[in-house]
Structures are given as C-alpha cells and as structure tokens.
Coordinates of C-alpha atoms (C1' of nucleotides) in Angstrom, one line a residue:
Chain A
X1 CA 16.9 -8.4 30.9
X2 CA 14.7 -7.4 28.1
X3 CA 13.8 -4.2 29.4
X4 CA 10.8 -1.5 28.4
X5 CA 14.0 0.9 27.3
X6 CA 15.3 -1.7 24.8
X7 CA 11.8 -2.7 23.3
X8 CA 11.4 1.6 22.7
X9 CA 14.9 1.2 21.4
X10 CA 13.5 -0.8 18.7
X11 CA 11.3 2.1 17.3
X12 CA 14.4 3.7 16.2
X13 CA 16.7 1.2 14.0
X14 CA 19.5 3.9 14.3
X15 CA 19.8 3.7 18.0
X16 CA 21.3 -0.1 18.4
X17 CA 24.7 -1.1 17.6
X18 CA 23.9 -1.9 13.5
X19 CA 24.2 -5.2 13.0
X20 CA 24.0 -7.2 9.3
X21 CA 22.1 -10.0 8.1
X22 CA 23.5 -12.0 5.3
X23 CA 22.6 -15.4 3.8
X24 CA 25.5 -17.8 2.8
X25 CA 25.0 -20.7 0.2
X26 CA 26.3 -23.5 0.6
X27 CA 25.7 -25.1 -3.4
X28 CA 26.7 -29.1 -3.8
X29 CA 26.3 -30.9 -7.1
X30 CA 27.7 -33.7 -8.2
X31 CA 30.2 -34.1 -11.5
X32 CA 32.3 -36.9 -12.5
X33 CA 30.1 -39.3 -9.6
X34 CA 32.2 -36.8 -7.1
X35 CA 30.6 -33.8 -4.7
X36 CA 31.3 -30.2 -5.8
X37 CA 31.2 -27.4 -3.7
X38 CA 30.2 -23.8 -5.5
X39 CA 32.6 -21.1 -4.1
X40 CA 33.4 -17.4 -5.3
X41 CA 36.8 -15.4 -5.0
X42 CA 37.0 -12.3 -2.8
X43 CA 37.6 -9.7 -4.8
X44 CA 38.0 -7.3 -1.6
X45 CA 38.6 -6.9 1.5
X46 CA 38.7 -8.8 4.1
X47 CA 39.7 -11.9 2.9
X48 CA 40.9 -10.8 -0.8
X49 CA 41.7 -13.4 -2.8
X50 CA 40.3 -16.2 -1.0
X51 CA 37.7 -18.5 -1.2
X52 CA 34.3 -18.2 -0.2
X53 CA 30.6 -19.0 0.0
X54 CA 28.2 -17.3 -2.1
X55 CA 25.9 -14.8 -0.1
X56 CA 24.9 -11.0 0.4
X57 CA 23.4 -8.7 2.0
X58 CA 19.6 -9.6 2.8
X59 CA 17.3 -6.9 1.1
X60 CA 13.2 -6.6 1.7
X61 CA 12.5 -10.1 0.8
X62 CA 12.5 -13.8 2.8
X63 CA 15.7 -15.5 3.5
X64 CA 15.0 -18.0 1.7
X65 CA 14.3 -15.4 -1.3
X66 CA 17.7 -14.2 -0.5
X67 CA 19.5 -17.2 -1.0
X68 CA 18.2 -18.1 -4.4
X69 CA 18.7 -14.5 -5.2
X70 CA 22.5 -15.4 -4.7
X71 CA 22.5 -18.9 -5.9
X72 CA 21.0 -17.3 -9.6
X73 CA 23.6 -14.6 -9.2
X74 CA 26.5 -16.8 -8.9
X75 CA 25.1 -19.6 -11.3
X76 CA 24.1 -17.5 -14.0
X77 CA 20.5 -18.7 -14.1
X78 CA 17.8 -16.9 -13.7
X79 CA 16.1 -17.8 -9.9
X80 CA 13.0 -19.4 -11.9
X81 CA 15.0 -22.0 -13.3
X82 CA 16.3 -23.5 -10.4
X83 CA 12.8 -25.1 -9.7
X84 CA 14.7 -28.3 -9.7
X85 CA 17.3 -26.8 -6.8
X86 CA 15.9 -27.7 -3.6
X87 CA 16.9 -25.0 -1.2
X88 CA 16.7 -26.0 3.1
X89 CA 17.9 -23.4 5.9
X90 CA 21.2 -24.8 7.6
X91 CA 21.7 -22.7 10.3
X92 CA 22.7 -19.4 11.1
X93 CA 26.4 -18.1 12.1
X94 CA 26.7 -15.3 14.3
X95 CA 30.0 -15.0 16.5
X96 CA 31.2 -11.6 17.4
X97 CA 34.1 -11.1 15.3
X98 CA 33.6 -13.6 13.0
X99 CA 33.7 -10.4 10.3
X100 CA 36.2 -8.5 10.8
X101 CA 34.4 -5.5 10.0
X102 CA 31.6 -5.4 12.1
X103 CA 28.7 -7.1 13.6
X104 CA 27.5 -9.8 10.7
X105 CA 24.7 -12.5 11.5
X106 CA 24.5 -15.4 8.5
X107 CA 21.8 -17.7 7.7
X108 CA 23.6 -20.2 5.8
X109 CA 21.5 -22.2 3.7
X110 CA 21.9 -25.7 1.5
X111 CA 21.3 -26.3 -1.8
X112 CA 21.6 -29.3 -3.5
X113 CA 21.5 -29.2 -7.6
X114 CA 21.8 -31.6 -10.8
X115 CA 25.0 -30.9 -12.5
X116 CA 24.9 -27.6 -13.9
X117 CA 27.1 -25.4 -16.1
X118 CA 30.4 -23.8 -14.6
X119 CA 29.4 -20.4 -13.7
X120 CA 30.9 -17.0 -15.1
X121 CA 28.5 -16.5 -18.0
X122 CA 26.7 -14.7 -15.2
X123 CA 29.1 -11.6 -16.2
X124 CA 30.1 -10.8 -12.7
X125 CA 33.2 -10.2 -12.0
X126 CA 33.9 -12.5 -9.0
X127 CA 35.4 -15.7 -10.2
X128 CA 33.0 -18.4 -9.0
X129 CA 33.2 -22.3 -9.5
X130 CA 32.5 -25.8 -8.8
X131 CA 35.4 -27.3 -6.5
X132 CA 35.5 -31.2 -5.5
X133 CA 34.7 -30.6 -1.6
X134 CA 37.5 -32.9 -0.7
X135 CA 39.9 -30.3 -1.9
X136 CA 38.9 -27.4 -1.0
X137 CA 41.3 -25.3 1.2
X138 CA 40.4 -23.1 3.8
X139 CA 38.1 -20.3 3.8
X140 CA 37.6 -16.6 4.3
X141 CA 35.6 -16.2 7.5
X142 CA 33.7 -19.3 9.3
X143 CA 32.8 -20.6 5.9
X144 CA 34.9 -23.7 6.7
X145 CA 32.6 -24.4 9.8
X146 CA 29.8 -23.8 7.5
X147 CA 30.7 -26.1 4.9
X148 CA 31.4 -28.7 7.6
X149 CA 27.4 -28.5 8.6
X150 CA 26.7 -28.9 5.5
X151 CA 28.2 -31.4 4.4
X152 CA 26.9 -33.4 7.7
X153 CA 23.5 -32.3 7.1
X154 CA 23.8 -33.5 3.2
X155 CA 25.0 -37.0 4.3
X156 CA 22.4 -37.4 6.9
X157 CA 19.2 -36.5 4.5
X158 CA 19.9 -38.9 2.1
X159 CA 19.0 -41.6 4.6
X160 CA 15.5 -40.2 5.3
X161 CA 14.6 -38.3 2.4
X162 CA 14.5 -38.8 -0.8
X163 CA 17.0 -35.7 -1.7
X164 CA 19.0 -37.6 -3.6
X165 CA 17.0 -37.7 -6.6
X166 CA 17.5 -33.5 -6.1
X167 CA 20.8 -34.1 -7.9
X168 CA 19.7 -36.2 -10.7
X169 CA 18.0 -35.1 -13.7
X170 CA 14.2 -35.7 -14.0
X171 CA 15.1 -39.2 -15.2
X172 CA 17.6 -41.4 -13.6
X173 CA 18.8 -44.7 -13.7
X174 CA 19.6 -46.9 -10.2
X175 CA 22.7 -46.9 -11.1
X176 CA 22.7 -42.8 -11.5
X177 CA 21.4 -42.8 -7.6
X178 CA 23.9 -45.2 -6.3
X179 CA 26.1 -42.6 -7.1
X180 CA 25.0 -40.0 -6.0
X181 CA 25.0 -42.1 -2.2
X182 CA 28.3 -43.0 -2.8
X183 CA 29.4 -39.4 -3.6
X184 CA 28.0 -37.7 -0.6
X185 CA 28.8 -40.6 2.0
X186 CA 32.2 -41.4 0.4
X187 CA 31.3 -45.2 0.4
X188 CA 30.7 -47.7 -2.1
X189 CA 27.8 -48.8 -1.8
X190 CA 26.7 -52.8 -2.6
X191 CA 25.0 -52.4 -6.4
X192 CA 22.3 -55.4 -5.8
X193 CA 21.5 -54.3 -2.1
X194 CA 21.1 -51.0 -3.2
X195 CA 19.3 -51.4 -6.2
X196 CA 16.4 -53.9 -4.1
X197 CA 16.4 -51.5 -1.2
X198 CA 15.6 -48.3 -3.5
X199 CA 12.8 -50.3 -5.2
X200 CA 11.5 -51.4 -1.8
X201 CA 10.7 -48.3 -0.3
X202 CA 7.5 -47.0 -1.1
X203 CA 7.3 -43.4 -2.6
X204 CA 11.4 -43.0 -3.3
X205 CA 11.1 -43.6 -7.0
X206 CA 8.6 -44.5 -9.6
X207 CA 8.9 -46.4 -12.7
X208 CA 8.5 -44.3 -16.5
X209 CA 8.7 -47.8 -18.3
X210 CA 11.5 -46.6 -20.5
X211 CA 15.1 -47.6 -20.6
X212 CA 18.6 -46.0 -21.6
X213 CA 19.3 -45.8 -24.9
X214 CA 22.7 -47.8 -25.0
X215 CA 24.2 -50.2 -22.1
X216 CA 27.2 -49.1 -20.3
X217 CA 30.3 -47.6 -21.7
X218 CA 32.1 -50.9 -20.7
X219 CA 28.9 -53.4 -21.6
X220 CA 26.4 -54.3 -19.7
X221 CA 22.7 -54.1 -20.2
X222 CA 20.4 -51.4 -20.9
X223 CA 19.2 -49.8 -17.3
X224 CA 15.3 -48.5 -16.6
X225 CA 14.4 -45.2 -15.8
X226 CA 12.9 -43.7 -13.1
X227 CA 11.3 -40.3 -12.0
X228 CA 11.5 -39.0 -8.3
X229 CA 8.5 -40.6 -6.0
X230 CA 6.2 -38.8 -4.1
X231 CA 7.6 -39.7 -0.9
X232 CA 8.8 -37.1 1.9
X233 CA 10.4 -39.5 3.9
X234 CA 12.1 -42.8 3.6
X235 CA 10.4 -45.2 5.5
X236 CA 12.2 -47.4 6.7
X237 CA 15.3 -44.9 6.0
X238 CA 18.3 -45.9 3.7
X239 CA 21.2 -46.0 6.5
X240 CA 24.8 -45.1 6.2
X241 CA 27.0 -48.0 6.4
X242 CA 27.8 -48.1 10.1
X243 CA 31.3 -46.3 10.3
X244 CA 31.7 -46.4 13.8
X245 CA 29.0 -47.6 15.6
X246 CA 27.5 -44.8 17.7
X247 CA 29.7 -41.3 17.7
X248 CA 30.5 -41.4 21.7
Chain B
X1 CA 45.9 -1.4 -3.7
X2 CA 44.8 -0.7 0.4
X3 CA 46.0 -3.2 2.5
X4 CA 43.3 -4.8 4.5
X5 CA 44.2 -2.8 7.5
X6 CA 43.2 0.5 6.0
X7 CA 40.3 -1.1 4.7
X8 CA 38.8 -1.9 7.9
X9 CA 40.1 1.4 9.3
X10 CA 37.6 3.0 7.0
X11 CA 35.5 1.3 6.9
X12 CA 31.3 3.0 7.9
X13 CA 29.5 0.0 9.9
X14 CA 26.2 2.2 9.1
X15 CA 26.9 2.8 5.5
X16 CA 23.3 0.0 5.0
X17 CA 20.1 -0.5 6.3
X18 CA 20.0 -1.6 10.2
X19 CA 18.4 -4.7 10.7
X20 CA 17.9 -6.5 14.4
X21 CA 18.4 -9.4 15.2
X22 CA 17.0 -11.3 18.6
X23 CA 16.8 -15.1 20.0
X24 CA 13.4 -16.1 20.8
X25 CA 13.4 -19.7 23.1
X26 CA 11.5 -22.5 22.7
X27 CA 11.9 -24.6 26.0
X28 CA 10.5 -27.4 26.7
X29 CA 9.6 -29.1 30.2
X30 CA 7.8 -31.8 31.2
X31 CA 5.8 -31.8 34.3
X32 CA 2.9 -34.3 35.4
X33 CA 3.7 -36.6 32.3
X34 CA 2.7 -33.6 29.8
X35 CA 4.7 -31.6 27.5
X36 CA 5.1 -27.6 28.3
X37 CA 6.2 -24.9 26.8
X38 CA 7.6 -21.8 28.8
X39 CA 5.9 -18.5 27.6
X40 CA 5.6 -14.7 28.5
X41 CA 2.8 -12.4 28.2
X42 CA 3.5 -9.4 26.4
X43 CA 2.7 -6.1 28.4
X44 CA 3.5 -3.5 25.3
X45 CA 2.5 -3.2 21.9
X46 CA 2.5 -5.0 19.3
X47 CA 0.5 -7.9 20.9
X48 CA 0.3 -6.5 24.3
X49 CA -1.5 -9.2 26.4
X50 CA -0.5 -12.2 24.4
X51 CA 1.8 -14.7 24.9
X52 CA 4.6 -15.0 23.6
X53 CA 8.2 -17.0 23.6
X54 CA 11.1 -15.6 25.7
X55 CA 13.5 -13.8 24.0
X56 CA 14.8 -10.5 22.9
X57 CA 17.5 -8.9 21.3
X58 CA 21.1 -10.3 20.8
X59 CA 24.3 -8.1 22.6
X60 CA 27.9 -8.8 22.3
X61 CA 28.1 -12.5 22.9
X62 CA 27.6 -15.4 20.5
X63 CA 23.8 -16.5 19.5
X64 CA 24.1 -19.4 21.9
X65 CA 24.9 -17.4 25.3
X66 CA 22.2 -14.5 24.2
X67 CA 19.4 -18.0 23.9
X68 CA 20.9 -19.0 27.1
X69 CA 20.7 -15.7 28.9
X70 CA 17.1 -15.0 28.0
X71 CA 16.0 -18.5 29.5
X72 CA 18.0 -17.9 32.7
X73 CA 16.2 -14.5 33.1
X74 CA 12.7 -16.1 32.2
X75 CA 13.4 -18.8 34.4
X76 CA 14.8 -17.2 37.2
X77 CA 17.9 -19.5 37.4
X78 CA 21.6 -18.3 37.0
X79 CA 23.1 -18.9 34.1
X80 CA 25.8 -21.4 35.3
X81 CA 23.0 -23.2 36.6
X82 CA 21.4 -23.9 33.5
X83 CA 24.6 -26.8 33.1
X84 CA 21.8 -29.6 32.8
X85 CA 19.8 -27.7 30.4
X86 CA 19.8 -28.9 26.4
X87 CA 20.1 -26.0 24.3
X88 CA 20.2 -25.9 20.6
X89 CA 19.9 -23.8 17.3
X90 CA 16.2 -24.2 15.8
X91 CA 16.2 -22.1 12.7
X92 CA 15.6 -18.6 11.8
X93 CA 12.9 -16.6 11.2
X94 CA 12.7 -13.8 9.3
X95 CA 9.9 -12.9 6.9
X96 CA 9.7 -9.1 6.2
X97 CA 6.6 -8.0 8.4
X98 CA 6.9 -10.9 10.7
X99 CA 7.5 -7.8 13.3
X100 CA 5.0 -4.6 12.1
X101 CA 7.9 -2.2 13.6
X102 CA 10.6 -3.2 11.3
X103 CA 12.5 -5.9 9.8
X104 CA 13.8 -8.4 12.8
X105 CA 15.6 -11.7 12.1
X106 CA 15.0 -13.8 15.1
X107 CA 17.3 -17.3 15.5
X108 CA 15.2 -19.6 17.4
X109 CA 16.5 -21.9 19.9
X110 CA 15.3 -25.1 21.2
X111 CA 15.6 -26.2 25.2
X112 CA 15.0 -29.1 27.0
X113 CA 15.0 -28.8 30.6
X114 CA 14.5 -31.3 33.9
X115 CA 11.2 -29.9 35.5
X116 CA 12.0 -26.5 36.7
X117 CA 10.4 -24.6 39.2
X118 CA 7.4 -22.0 38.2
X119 CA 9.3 -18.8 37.1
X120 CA 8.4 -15.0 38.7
X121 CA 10.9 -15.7 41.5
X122 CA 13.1 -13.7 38.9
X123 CA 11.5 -10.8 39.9
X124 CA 10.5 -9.4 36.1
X125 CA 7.3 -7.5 35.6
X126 CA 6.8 -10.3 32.5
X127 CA 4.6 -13.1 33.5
X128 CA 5.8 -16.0 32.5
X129 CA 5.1 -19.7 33.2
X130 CA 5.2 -23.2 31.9
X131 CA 1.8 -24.2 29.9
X132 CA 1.0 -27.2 28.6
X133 CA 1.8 -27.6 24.9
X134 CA -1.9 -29.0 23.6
X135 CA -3.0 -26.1 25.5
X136 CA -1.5 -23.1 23.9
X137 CA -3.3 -20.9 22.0
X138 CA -1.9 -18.3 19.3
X139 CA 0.8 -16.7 19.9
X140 CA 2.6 -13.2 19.0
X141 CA 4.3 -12.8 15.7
X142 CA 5.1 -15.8 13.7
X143 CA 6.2 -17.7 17.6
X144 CA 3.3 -20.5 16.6
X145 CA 5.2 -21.4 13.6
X146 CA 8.4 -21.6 15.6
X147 CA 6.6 -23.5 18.2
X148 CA 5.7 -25.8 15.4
X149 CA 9.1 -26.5 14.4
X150 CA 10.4 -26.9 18.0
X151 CA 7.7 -29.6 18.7
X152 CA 8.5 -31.3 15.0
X153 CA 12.5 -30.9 16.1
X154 CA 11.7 -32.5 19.7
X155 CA 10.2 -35.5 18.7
X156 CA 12.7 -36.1 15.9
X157 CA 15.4 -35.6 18.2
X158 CA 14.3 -38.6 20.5
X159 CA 14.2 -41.2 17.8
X160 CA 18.3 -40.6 17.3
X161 CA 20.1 -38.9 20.5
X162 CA 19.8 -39.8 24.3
X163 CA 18.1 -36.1 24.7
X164 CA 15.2 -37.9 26.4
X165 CA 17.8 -38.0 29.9
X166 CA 18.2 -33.8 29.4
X167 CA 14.1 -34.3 30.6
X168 CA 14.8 -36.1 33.6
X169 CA 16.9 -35.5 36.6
X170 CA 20.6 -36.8 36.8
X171 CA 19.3 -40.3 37.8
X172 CA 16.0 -41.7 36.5
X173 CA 14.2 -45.0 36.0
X174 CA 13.2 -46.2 32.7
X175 CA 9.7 -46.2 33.3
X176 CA 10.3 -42.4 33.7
X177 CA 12.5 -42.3 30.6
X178 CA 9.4 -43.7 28.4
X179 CA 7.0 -41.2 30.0
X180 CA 9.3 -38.7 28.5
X181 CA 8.9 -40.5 25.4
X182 CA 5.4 -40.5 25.9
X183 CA 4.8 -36.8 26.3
X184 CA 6.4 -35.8 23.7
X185 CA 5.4 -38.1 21.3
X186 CA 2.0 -38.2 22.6
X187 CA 1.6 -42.3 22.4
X188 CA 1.5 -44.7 24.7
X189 CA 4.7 -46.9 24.5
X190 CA 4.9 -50.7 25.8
X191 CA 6.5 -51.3 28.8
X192 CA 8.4 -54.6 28.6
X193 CA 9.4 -53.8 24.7
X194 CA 10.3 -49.8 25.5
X195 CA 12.6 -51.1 28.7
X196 CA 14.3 -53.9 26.8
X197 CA 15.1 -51.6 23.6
X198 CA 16.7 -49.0 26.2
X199 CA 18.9 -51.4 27.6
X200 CA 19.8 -52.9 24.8
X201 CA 21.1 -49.9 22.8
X202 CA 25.1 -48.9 24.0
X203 CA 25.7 -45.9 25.7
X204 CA 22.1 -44.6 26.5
X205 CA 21.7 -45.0 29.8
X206 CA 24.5 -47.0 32.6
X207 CA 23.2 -48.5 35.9
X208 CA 23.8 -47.1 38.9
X209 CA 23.6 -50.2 40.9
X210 CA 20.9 -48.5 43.2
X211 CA 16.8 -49.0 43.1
X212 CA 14.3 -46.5 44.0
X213 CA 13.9 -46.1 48.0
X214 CA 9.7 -47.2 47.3
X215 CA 7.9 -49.1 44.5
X216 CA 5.2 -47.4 42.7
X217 CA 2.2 -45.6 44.4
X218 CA 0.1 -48.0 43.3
X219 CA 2.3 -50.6 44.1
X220 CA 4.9 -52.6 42.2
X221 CA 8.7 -53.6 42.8
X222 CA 11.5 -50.8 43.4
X223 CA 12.7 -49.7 40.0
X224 CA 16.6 -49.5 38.9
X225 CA 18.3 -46.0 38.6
X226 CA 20.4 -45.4 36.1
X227 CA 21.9 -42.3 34.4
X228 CA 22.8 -40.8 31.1
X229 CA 25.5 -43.0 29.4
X230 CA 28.0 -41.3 27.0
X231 CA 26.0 -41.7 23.5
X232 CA 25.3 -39.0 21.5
X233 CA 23.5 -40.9 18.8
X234 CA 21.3 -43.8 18.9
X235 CA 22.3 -47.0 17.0
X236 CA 19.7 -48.7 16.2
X237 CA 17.5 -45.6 16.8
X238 CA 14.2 -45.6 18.8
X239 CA 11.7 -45.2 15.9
X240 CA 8.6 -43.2 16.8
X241 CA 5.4 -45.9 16.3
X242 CA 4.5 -45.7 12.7
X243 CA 1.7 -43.3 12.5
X244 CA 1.3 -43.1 8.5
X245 CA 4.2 -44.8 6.6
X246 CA 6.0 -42.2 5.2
X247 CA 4.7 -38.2 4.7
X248 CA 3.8 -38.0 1.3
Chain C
dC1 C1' 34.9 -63.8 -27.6
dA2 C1' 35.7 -61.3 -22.5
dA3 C1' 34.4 -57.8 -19.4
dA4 C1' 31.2 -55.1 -17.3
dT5 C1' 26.8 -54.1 -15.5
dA6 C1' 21.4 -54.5 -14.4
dG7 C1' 18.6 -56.9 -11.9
dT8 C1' 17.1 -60.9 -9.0
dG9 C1' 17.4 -64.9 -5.7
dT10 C1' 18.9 -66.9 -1.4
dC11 C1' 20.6 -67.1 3.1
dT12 C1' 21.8 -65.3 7.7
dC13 C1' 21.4 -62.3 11.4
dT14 C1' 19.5 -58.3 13.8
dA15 C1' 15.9 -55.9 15.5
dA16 C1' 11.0 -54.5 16.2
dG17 C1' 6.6 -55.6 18.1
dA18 C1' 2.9 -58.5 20.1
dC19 C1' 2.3 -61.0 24.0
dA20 C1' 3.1 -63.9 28.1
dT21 C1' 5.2 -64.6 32.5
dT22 C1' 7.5 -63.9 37.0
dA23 C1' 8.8 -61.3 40.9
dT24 C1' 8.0 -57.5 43.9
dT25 C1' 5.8 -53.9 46.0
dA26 C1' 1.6 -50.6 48.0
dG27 C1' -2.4 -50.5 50.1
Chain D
dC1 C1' -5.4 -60.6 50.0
dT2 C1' -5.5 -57.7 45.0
dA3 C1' -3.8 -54.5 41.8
dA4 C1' 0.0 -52.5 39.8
dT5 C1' 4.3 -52.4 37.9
dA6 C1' 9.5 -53.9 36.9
dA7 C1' 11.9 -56.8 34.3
dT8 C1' 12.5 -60.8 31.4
dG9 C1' 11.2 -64.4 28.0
dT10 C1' 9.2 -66.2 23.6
dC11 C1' 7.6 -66.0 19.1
dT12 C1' 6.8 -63.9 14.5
dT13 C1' 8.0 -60.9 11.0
dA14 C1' 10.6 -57.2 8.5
dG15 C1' 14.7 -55.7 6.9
dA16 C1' 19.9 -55.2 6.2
dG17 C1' 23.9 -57.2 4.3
dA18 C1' 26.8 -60.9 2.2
dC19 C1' 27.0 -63.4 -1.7
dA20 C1' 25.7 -66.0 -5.9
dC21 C1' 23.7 -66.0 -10.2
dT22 C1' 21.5 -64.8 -14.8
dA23 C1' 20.7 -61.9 -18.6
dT24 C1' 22.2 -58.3 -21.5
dT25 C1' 25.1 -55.2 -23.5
dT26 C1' 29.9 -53.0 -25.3
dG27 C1' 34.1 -53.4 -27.6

DNA sequence: CAAATAGTGTCTCTAAGACATTATTAG
DNA sequence: CTAATAATGTCTTAGAGACACTATTTG
C-alpha cells in the first residue's frame, strides 16, 4: 500500500533502503559484414576479470545522457561525435540480488554504430573491445539476459525502421545494407529481392547520383550510392525470412 | 589481492547518493467499447488533487511483482487474481526534476486487463477509477508522457501478438475481439474482412464449438465463441489501417 | 578470357481490402 | 414483417519470393 508514511519517507533520501541506478550499454557495430558486441573487463570486484557491459553510476543528468556519457568513455570519442550513434532505451534490469553488493536498478540501453575504432585510446584502464556476438561467453551479472534483449530488439527494428542505415557510413551502397541485414538476422538475404525491395519503399534511402569508385574486389560493376531516407518507418516493413512460422 | 568475499564484506551500500526508484502503471481497460485508463488522485503534495497513475515505490521483490502489487491494491483484486491480467515493462522515466523532491527513476509498466470492476472496494483513502482515455486531462509529473507511450505501445502491440484476447473475458466472439481493436485503435474496422483475417491467422483464437445463448440486441444470428489460441506472435500481422504511409 | 556482382525483368502465390451475399436472430 | 448482424464469397491489387537475365567490372 503506498501509504502517507512512505510518501514522507521520501523527503528524507537517507531513510529507504539505498538503492542504485545505473545505465548499461549494450554497443553493436558491424566489422568484417559480422555483429560486434562492445564489452569492458572487470577490473574489481564482483565479477573481476570478466566480461561486461559498459555502464555507471547515473549522476544529475537524463538516462539517456548517461548512456552516451558511457558509450564516449568506453569508445574514446568524445559524446558529440557520436551524432551518428543512434541511442534507444531497452529496458531496465532490477532483480534483487542481481548485484551482489546491494540493491542495483539498470536501464540498459542500445546503441547501434558504423564501424568505429577499437577502443583503449580512451586511456582508461579497463580493457574494452569489440567481440563477434556469436562468441561471446558469459557475463558478469545479468548482462547475458541483457544482451539477449538486445539482440532481439536489434533484429526486430530493422524490419520497420530504417536503423539499418545507423550502421553504415553517411554513404552506402545496396550492397553495404544487405549486409548489415544479413549480419544482425544471421541470414542471407536474396541480393535482387533485396536490392528492389529497398528501392521500393518510400523514405528508406535516397539516391546521391554518385557511384563507388572501383567495382568489387572480385569484379563486378560499379555500385550507386545512397544516403539514409527520411523515413521513420518502413512501410510496408522489410520482414525476416519466416524462421518458424509464428513463435507458439 | 582481496578475494571477492571480503570485498562484499566491506563493502558501504551508502558510500553514493540515494536515488528511488518506483513503478508507476499504466492499465488499460476497456468498458462500453472505449479505451480507459485506471488513475488516482493525489491527496498530498506535489500535485495534490491531480490525477495521477498508480504506483509507488519498489520493496524487496523484482520490478514486475512491485507493478503487479500496486495494480492489485488500486484495483482492489488479490494479487493471484490478477492471472488474466497482461502486464509488461514500458520504459523508464527518469529526467532529473521529473519529481521536485528529489531524483526518482520510475519503470513504467503497461496492463491490459478484461473489464474490471470500479476500484474503492480496496478500501484506500486514494480515489481511483477507470476514465476514459480521450478524456484525461494532465496528469502529475511527467505520467502524460508515460501515458503517451503506453497508448503508442498498445496499439503497436495489437498489430503483432494476440494481446487483443488479454481485453476480453476467457471466451469471446470476434465481433467483440474487433471492438477491442476498435477502441484502441480508434477506427472502425470491417466486419466480414476483420473476422475472416482472425480466423485465418494460426494460433489466435480456437473455437469452442459453442455460440452465444442470444443474437445481438438489435438482432442478428448467435455468434461463435472461441478463446485465446496459443500464438504469441501474429504471422501475417493485423496491420493497423494505413493512416499516413510511413511517419516521416 | 572467367568469375563475380549490380541491377532489372518475369512469374507465381499470398494476403489485404472493397464489396456483395446469405443466413439467422431480435423486436 | 424489418433491421441488424454473423459468416462467407468474389474480385482486384499490392507485395514477397523464386528465378532468370543483362551489363559491368576485376584480375
């Protein structure tokens, strides 16, 4: 019941049981046409030595100021370049006992970024880098369970959004997007299919006239270049191949 | 080196700034054929008088059973009778000054629940009842934009899951399933095209075998009952009526 | 030259939506 | 009886996917 004594409660932050609030990042980018996963290594306790998400403590700002405070930190770049990182809320993680140490509530977010430069330059002593997801071990604390949502949530907005142009440089070929898709779902996807469907959707991607300087590195022609569209959503959406057809 | 035992030995829980963290509820009803919302008024400061969404702050127990709680003691049902009741994580809020006392985090939750009866049988001093959701007006704190975000999340949510059945009771007709659909998307549907899209898609809804005991009050055959089938995604997915193609 | 790739064309099948039709009930 | 509604049928069109094909480039 939320009672009058709990609401006075509230006037004195000292008088609850403290709880934290941290944010979590979970960073994916794409190198070598596979999905990379950012992760740190614990320096202390708990947990030393393992694997983790980037995160901290949140201090007097927005959550979502939080987690590109973290993402720069661990990236090396300052938070004003990564205009190009788009940065969603995931969810937020908050099982008793899911830090060992006390009482810790985390918002995790997702961030999807082009390539970018393996970390460390930042100076910080934690040893942070870009891991293919599909071999990352396990994690300290529910990270694991976070990365999982993650992952879910990245496979299921490149069918309605145009997100996937997120980890692309300003300029892209078809060809550069097709991977991307075929990165984050794990599928090849069809290359004329894909390429008509991408053109047919109105807002995904626009035209910049120009084309790659040189064909592919085994032949074939010169590709055009596009720039992300001005669409929110894809309408009608780019669907996953049908795995199995309904989860039940 | 300390082992990680001593660590957490000595470690201070209040060695950093206290922050709380609450649930605040979004549930969502329908009753008469409109959408409503379940609020509170406030009776202290800040924003005594207003309404407000159910909630307060989290104890021991996961984020999930605190939502949970706080609806069963708005609503006045008991917890294990909440069974039929949708419940899931929204997003989280947590601007600094979203709250003038101090800095509170609140994870949001999102419910959709088979008409309920009016609450105050719980015996709480709060008044609370269900309100029409085109008929709200502002709300205390930031609980419009959460609002907001719960409506955006419900009507999503009914293109792509069978969630429309957590709106009805354990058996239901289709013409009630689309006046779910209407409600919440706020359109008219077509009859013949709504009921032969239901049935055609596996695993929403299973017959029962029975009909309704009368037709329609304004006459009209008996209508089939069916229930919930064991989908939890829609393949192909009831698209809401294109209102603008594509949010640019 | 051969191999690879960009981009387009064609065909089939599914699904959405507009609309009509039949059967069954209340009043 | 009439009005309303459940359920089904028909037709048109959009879109997904399989596949073929042409043009262009690299080595």
């Amino acid at each position: 019941m939320t009672s009058e004594r709990e609401f006075l409660d509230a006037y004195d932050p000292r008088a609850f049981p403290a709880t934290a609030v941290t944010v979590d990042v979970v960073a994916l980018t794409i190198r070598d046409g596979r999905l990379h996963l950012l992760l740190i290594e614990r320096g202390e306790h708990p947990f030393a030595g393992t694997r983790a998400l980037p995160g901290g403590f949140v201090r007097e700002e927005t959550l979502e100021e939080a987690a590109r405070r973290e993402l720069a930190e661990e990236t090396g770049l300052r938070p004003e370049n990564l205009g190009r990182v788009h940065l969603e809320q995931l969810g937020t993680f908050g099982d008793p006992g899911r830090d060992p140490r006390m009482r810790v509530v985390s918002v995790a977010y997702l961030a999807f970024a082009p390539s970018l430069p393996d970390p460390r330059s930042g100076g910080d002593a934690t040893a942070a880098g870009w891991f293919p997801v599909d071999e990352v071990g396990s994690l300290a604390f529910d990270h694991g369970d976070i990365v999982a949502a993650g992952l879910e949530r990245a496979r299921s907005k490149l069918e309605y959004t145009p997100l996937a142009t997120a980890f692309v440089g300003p300029e892209f070929t078809i060809a550069e997007l097709r991977s991307v898709y075929s990165a984050v779902w794990g599928e090849d996807l069809h290359a004329g299919n894909f390429h008509r469907k991408v053109l047919s959707v109105p807002g995904f991607v626009e035209s910049t006239g120009a084309t790659t300087e040189r064909g592919g590195e085994r032949g074939g022609p010169r590709a055009r270049l596009y720039r992300a569209g001005d669409a929110r959503l894809l309408h009608p959406a780019l669907l996953r191949p049908t795995s199995e057809d309904g989860v039940r």
